[in-house]
Structure formats: C-alpha cells, structure tokens
mmCIF file of C-alpha atoms in Angstrom:
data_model
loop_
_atom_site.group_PDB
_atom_site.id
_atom_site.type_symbol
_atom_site.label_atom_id
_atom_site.label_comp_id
_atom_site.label_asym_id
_atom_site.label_seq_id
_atom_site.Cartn_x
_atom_site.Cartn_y
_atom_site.Cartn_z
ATOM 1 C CA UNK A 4 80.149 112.970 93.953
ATOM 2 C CA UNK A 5 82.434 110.357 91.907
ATOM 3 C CA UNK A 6 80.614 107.674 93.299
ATOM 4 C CA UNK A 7 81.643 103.909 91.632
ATOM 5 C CA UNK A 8 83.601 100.685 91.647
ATOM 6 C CA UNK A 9 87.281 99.656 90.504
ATOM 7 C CA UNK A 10 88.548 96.486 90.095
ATOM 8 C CA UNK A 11 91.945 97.526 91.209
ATOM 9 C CA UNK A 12 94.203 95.535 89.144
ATOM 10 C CA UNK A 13 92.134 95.327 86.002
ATOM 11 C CA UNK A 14 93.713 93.733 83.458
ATOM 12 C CA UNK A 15 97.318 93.440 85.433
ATOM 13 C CA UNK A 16 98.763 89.984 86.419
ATOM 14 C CA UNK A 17 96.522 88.919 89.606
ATOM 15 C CA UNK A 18 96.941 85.830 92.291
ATOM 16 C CA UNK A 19 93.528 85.252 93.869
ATOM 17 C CA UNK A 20 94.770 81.844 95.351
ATOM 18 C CA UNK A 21 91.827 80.279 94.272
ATOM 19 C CA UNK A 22 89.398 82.581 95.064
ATOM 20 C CA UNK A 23 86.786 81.994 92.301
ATOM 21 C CA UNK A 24 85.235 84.586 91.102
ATOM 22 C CA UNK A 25 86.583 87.157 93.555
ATOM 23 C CA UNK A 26 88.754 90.534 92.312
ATOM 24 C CA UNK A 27 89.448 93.136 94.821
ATOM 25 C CA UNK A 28 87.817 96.367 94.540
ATOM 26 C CA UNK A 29 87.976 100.147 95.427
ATOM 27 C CA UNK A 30 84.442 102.010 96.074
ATOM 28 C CA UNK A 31 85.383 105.655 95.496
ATOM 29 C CA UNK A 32 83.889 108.458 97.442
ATOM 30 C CA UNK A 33 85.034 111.991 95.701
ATOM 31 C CA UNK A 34 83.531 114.688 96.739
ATOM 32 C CA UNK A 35 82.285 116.858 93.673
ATOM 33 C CA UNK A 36 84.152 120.565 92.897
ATOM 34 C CA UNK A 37 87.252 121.938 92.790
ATOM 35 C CA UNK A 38 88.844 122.230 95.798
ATOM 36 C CA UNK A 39 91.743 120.529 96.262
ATOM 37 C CA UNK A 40 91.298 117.928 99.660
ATOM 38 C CA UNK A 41 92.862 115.469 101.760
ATOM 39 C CA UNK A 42 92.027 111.839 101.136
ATOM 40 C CA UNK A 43 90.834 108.206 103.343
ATOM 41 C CA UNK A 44 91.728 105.032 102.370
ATOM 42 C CA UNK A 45 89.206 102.677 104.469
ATOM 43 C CA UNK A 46 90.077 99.096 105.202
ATOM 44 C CA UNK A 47 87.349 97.382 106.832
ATOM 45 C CA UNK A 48 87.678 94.444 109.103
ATOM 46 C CA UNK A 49 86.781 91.198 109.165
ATOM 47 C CA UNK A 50 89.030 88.667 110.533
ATOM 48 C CA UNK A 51 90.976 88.277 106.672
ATOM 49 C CA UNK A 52 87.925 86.576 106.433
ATOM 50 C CA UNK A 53 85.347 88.877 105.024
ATOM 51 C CA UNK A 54 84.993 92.678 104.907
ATOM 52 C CA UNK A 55 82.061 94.384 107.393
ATOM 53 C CA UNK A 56 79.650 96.451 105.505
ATOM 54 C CA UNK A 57 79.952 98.545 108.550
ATOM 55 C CA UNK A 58 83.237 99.396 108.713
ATOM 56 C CA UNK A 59 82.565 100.365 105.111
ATOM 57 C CA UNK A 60 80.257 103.298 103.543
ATOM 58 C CA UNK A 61 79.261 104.470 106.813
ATOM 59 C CA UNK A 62 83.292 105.523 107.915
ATOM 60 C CA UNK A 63 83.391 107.199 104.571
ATOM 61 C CA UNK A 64 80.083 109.198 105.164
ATOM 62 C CA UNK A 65 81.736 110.375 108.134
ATOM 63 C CA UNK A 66 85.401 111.740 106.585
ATOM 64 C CA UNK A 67 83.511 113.037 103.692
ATOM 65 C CA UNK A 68 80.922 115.411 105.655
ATOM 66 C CA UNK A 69 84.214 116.110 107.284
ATOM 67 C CA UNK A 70 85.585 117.538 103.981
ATOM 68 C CA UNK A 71 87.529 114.712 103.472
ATOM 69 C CA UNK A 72 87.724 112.380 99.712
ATOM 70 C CA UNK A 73 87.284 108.635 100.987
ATOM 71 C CA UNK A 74 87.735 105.420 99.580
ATOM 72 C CA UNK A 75 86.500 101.867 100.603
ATOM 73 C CA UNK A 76 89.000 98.667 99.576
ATOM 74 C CA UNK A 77 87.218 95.040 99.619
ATOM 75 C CA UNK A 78 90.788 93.514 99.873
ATOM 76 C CA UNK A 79 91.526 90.120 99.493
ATOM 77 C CA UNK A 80 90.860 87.663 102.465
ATOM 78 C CA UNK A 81 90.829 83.812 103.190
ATOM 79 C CA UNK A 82 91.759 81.645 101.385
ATOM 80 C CA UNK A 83 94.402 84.410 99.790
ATOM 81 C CA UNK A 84 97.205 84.488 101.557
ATOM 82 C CA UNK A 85 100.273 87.334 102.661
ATOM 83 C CA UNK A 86 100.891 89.035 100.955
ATOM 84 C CA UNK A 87 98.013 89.575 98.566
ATOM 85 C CA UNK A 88 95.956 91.763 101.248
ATOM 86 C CA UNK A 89 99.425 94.062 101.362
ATOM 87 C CA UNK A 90 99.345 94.229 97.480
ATOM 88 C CA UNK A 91 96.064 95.210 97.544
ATOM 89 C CA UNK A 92 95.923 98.256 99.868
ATOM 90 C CA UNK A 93 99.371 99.006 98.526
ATOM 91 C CA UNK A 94 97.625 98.819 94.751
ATOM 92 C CA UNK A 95 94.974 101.051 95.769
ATOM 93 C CA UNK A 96 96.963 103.673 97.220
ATOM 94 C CA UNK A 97 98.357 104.040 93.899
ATOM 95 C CA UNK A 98 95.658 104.099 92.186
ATOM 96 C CA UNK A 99 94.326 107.302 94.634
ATOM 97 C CA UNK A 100 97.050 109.060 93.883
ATOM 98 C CA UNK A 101 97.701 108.045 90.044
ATOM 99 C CA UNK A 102 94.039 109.987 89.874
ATOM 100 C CA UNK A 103 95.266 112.968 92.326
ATOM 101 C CA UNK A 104 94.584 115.503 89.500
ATOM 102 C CA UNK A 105 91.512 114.109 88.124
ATOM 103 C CA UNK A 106 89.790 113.967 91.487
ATOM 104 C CA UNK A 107 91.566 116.766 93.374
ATOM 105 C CA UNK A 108 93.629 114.719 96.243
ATOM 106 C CA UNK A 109 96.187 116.258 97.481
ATOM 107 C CA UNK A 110 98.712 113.260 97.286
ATOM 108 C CA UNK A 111 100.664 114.118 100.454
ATOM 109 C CA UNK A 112 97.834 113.990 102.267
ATOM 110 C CA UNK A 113 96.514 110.705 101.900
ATOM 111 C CA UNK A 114 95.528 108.548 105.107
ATOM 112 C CA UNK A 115 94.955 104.434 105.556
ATOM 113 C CA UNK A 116 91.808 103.837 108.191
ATOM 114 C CA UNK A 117 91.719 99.952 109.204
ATOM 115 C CA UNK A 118 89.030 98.276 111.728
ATOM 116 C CA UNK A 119 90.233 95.657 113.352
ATOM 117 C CA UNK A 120 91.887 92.897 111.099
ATOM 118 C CA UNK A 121 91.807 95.702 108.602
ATOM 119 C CA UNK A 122 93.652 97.785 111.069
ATOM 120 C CA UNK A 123 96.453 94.867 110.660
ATOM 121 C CA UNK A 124 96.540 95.707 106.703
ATOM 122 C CA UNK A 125 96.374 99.144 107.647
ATOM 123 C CA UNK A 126 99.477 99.280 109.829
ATOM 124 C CA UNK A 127 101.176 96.653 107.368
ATOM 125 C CA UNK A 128 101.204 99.244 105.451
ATOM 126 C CA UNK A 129 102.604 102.017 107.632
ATOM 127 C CA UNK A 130 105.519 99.638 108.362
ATOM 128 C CA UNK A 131 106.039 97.500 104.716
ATOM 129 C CA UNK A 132 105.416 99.982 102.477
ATOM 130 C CA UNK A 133 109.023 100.254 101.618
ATOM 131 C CA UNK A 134 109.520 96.516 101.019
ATOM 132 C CA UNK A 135 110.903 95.608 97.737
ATOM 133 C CA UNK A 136 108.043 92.640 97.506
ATOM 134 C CA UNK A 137 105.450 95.111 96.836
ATOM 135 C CA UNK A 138 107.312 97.518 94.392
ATOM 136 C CA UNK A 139 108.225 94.607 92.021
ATOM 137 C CA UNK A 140 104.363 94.326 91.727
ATOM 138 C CA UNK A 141 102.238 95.741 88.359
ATOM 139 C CA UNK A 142 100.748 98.969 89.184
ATOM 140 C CA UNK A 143 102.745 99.816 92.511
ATOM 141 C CA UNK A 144 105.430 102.191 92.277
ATOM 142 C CA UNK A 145 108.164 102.781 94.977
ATOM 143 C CA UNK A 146 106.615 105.410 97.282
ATOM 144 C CA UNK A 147 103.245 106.106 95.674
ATOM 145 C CA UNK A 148 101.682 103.354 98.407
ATOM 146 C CA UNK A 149 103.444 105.340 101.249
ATOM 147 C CA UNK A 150 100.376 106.347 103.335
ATOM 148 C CA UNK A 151 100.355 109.988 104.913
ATOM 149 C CA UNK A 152 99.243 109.184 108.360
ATOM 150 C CA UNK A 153 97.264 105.706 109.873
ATOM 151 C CA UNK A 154 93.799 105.457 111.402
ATOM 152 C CA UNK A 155 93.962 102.411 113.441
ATOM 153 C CA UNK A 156 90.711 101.225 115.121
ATOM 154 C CA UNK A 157 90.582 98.479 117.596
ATOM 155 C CA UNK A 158 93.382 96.821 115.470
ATOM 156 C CA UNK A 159 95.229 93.383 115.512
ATOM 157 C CA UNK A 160 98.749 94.252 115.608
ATOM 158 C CA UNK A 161 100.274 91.278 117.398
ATOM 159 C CA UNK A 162 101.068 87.739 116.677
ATOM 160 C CA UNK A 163 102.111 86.937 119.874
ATOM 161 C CA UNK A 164 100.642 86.324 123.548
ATOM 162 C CA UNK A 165 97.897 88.637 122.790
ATOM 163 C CA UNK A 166 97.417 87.607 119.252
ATOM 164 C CA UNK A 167 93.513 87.344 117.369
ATOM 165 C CA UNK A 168 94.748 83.729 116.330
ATOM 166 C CA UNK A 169 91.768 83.368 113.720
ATOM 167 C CA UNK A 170 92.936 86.301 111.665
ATOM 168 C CA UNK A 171 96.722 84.913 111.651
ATOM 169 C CA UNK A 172 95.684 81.858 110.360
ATOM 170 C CA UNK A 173 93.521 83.552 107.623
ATOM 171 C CA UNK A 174 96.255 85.604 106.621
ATOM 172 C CA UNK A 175 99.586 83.337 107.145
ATOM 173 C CA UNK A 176 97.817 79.728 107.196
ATOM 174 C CA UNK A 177 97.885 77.165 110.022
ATOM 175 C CA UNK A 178 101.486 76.814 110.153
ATOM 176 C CA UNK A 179 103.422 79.595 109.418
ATOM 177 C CA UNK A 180 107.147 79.575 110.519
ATOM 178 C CA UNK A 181 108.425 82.144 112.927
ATOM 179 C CA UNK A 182 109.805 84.661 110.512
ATOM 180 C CA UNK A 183 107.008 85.013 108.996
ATOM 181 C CA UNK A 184 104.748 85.478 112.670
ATOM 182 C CA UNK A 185 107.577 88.068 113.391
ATOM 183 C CA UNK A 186 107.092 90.416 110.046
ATOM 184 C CA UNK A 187 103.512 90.138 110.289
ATOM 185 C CA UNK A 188 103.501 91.225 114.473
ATOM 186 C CA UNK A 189 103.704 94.431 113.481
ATOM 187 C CA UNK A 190 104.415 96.258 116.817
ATOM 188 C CA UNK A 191 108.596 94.693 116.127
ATOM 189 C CA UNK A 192 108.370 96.306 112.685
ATOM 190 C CA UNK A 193 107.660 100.018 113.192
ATOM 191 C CA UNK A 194 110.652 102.110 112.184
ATOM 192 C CA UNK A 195 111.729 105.256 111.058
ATOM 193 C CA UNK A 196 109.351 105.144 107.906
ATOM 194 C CA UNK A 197 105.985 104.398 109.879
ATOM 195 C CA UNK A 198 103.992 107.390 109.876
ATOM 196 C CA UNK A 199 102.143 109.331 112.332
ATOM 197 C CA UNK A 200 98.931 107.467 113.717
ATOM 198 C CA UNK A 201 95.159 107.848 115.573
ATOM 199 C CA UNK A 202 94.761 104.321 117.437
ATOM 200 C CA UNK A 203 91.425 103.771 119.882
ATOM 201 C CA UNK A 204 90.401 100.455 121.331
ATOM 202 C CA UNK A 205 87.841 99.848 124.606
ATOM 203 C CA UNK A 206 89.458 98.419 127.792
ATOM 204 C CA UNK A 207 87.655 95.330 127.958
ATOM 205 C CA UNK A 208 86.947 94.705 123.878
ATOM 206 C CA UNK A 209 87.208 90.659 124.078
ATOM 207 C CA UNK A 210 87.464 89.750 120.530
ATOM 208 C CA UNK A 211 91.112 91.924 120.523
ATOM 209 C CA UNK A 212 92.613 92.494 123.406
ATOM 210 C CA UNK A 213 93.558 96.102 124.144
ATOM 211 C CA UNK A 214 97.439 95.258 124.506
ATOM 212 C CA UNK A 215 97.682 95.019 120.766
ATOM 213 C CA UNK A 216 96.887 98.953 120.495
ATOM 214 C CA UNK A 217 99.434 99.403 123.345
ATOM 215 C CA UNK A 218 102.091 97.241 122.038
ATOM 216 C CA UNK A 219 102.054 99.628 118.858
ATOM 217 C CA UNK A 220 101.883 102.682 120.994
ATOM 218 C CA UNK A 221 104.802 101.680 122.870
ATOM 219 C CA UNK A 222 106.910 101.127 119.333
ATOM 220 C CA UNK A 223 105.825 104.174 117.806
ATOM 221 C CA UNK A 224 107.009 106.180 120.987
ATOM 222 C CA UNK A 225 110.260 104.199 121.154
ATOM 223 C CA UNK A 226 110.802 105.245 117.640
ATOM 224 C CA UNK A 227 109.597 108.644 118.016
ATOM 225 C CA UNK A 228 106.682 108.250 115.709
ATOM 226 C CA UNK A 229 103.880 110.747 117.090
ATOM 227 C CA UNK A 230 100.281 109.361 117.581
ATOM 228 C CA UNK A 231 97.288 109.831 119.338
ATOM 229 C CA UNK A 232 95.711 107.550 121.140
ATOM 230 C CA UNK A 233 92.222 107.011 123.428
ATOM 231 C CA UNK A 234 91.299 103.494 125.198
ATOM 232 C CA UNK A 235 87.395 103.855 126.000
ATOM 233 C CA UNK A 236 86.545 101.756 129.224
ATOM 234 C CA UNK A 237 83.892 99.800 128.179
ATOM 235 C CA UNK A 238 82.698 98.424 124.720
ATOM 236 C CA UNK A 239 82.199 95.218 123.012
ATOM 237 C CA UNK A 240 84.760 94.463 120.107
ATOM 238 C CA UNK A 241 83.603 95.923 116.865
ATOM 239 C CA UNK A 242 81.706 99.119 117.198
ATOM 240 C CA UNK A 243 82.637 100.975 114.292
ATOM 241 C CA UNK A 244 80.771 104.283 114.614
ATOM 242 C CA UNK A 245 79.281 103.013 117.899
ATOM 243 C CA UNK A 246 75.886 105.477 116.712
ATOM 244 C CA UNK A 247 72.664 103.764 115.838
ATOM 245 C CA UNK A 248 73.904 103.840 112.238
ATOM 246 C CA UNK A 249 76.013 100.995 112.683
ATOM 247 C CA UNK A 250 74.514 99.104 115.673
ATOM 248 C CA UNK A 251 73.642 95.130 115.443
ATOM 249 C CA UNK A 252 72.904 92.989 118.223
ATOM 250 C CA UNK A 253 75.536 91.911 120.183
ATOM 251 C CA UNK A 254 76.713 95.757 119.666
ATOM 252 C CA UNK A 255 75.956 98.585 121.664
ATOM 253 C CA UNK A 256 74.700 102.400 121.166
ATOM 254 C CA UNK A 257 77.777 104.435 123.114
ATOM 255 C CA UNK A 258 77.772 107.989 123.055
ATOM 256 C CA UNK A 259 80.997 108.584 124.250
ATOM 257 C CA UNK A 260 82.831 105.593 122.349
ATOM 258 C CA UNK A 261 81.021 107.607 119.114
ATOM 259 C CA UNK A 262 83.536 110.890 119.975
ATOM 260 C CA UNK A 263 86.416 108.493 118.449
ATOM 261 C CA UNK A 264 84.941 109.456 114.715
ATOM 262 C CA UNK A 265 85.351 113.411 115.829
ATOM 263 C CA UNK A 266 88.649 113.080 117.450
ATOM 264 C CA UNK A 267 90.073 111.671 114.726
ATOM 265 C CA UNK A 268 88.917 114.584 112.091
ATOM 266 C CA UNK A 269 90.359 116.640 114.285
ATOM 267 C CA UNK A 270 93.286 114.933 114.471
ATOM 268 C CA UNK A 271 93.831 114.187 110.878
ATOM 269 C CA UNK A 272 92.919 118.005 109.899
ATOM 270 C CA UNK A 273 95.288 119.473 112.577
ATOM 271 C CA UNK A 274 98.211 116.416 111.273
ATOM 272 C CA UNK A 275 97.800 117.351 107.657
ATOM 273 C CA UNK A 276 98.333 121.089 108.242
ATOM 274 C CA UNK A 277 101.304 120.703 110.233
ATOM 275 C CA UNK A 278 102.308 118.669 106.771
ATOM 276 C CA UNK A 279 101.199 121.460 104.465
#
C-alpha cells in the first residue's frame, strides 16, 4: 500500500485565513498492484470546526477491503472561511486523478464520501464543481474536481429552518448575507451536473436533523439525479461505522445502522459499472 501524507497545495499560492501553522492535507490509501480500481475521496466531519479521526482511517479501511483506492482530506475549517474548504476537496480531487496512472485510479470512477459537516463539502462539491471560482484556482483544472458519484452520511445540507447553525457560522461567519446562505443550502443548488448519490441519516439523529438528507433527496429526484437512500430509526448523531471500531461514549454499538458501510459498496460497485 501507498500509504503517506500530501500537503495538497505545496508550494502553490495558499489562503489559510490565519490559520497558523495549519496546511491542508491528503492521507493516501492505494492499494498495492496493478489492477486498475475505483477510487474514495473521504471528507470527515466536524462541524468546519475540526476533522473526526473517526470519520477518517477507519471509512477508508472499509472501501479499501472493499477493493476500493481511498483517500482521507484534513480540509480547512474555522477560522478559514468559504470557500477555502471547496478549494480544498476540489484541489484534492485533482490531485487523485493528476496521479490516476501512477496509482491505478480509474479517473471516471472517482467518488466524494462526507460525514456530516463534511457531507456539506462533499455535496458542495457535487453541485459547485463547475463554478468558475474554483477553476481560476492553482492546481484545479475545469472538470478534473468533478466527482463520479457522492457518499453523503448524516450530512448538513441546509441553511435554513433545519439548518446545523454552528457549522454555518464556521463556514460563512456570523453574518453572512442571504446570497451567500442560499449557495451554500445546497438542497436549491442541485442541477443537472450533480451526480448520482448514497445518502443515510437515523430518524431521530439530534445534532442534524433528518430533513436535511430529505431536502436533498427531494432535489435530486426533482432533477432526475438517481440516489439511494436509507433513514435508520434510531441512532445518535455521528456514528460513523456504528461497529465497536468507532464507538465513544455518547455513541452507540448498532448492528443494523453498521449495514450502511455494505450498502453503500454495493451501491458504488453496481453505480460504477453501469458507468463503465
């Protein structure tokens, strides 16, 4: 395994807005031979705050015992602002496939995984990849950030009534003015472009209410985007793997929450075929 560390915009112009000390970085997670495979980009969550260690290595443990290349991005968070965290994921996408030879990724086959704020940046993505904002930046070229299919896992989405106010104001600052709320509430900004996606949530998660998965359901049918999605009925907010692996207290050990990881293999394997 290519196992290691990239700062992702080396020696390229970089805003950290003010975050001493801190560069955003992709762990990489290629599996060794040469058999051409598809590839995860893994955005963990965090509230734009911080990035959980266990929506991290674990998730790509998981997609690569599924056969799967995976990657883990520590993006930018708090006190960096929008659209730094879209640069980032857009920056590393790039990066995955500017090494698509070297480490044997199929580039049309290359899928964004977010956990809950990290879900945001993941379906920022799937909607804003096209936006001229991110192309004018070093190291991102028109299309190569274009992300095969999304992996959205109890994700923030909206801005509005059922908003996760603390990662808005991490992300947009206290007082952001309405067009900006309305570009960054991402369920009125899927479109023809967004690609296919997996979303779970649990019924009664209380950090992010389940309407923000639904909201994007509802656009992504409206727009004729396929997904698939599965709303567990119990389950505290923030289960990642929901297996003993990733369990802290305040968590819980669920069995059936932990089919999400398997579903979504399946999924993504049956998705990328349909692509081939």
């Amino acid at each position: 395994m290519i196992n290691k560390t990239i700062d992702i915009w080396g020696d390229m112009k970089y805003n950290d807005a003010g975050r001493s000390g801190f560069r955003p970085t992709l762990d990489t997670y290629v599996l060794a031979g040469n058999t051409e495979r598809g590839a995860v980009l893994i955005c963990p969550g965090g509230g734009y705050s911080m990035t959980s260690e266990r929506e991290a290595e674990p998730i790509a443990m998981k997609f690569n015992s599924a056969g799967f290349h995976a990657f883990v991005l520590y993006y930018s968070v708090s006190p960096a602002k929008h659209p730094q965290p879209l640069l980032d994921v857009s920056r590393a996408m790039c990066i995955i496939r500017e090494n698509a030879d070297k480490w044997n990724i199929n580039p049309d086959k290359v899928a964004v995984c977010g956990f809950s704020a990290g879900g945001h940046l993941t379906a920022s993505l799937g909607v804003h990849w096209t936006k001229p904002y991110l192309h004018e930046a070093p190291g991102i070229m028109k299309g190569m950030n274009r992300p095969n299919a999304l992996i959205l896992c109890y994700p923030v989405i909206s801005s509005g009534q059922f908003a996760h106010r603390g990662s808005f104001i991490n992300l947009l600052g206290n007082n952001p003015n309405e067009d900006l709320l309305k570009e960054m509430s991402l369920e009125l900004q899927v479109n023809e472009n967004t690609p296919p996606a997996f979303l779970w949530h649990t019924f009664d998660d209380g950090g992010v209410p389940l309407e923000n998965s639904l909201l994007f359901a509802q656009a992504l049918r409206k727009n004729k985007i396929p997904f698939e999605m599965h709303i567990y009925p119990k389950g505290p907010h923030g289960l990642s793997l929901a297996t003993e692996e990733t369990y802290v207290e305040g968590m819980v050990v669920d069995f059936h929450i932990a089919t999400w990881i398997q579903l979504c293999i399946d999924w993504l394997k049956q998705l990328f075929k349909q692509q081939s």
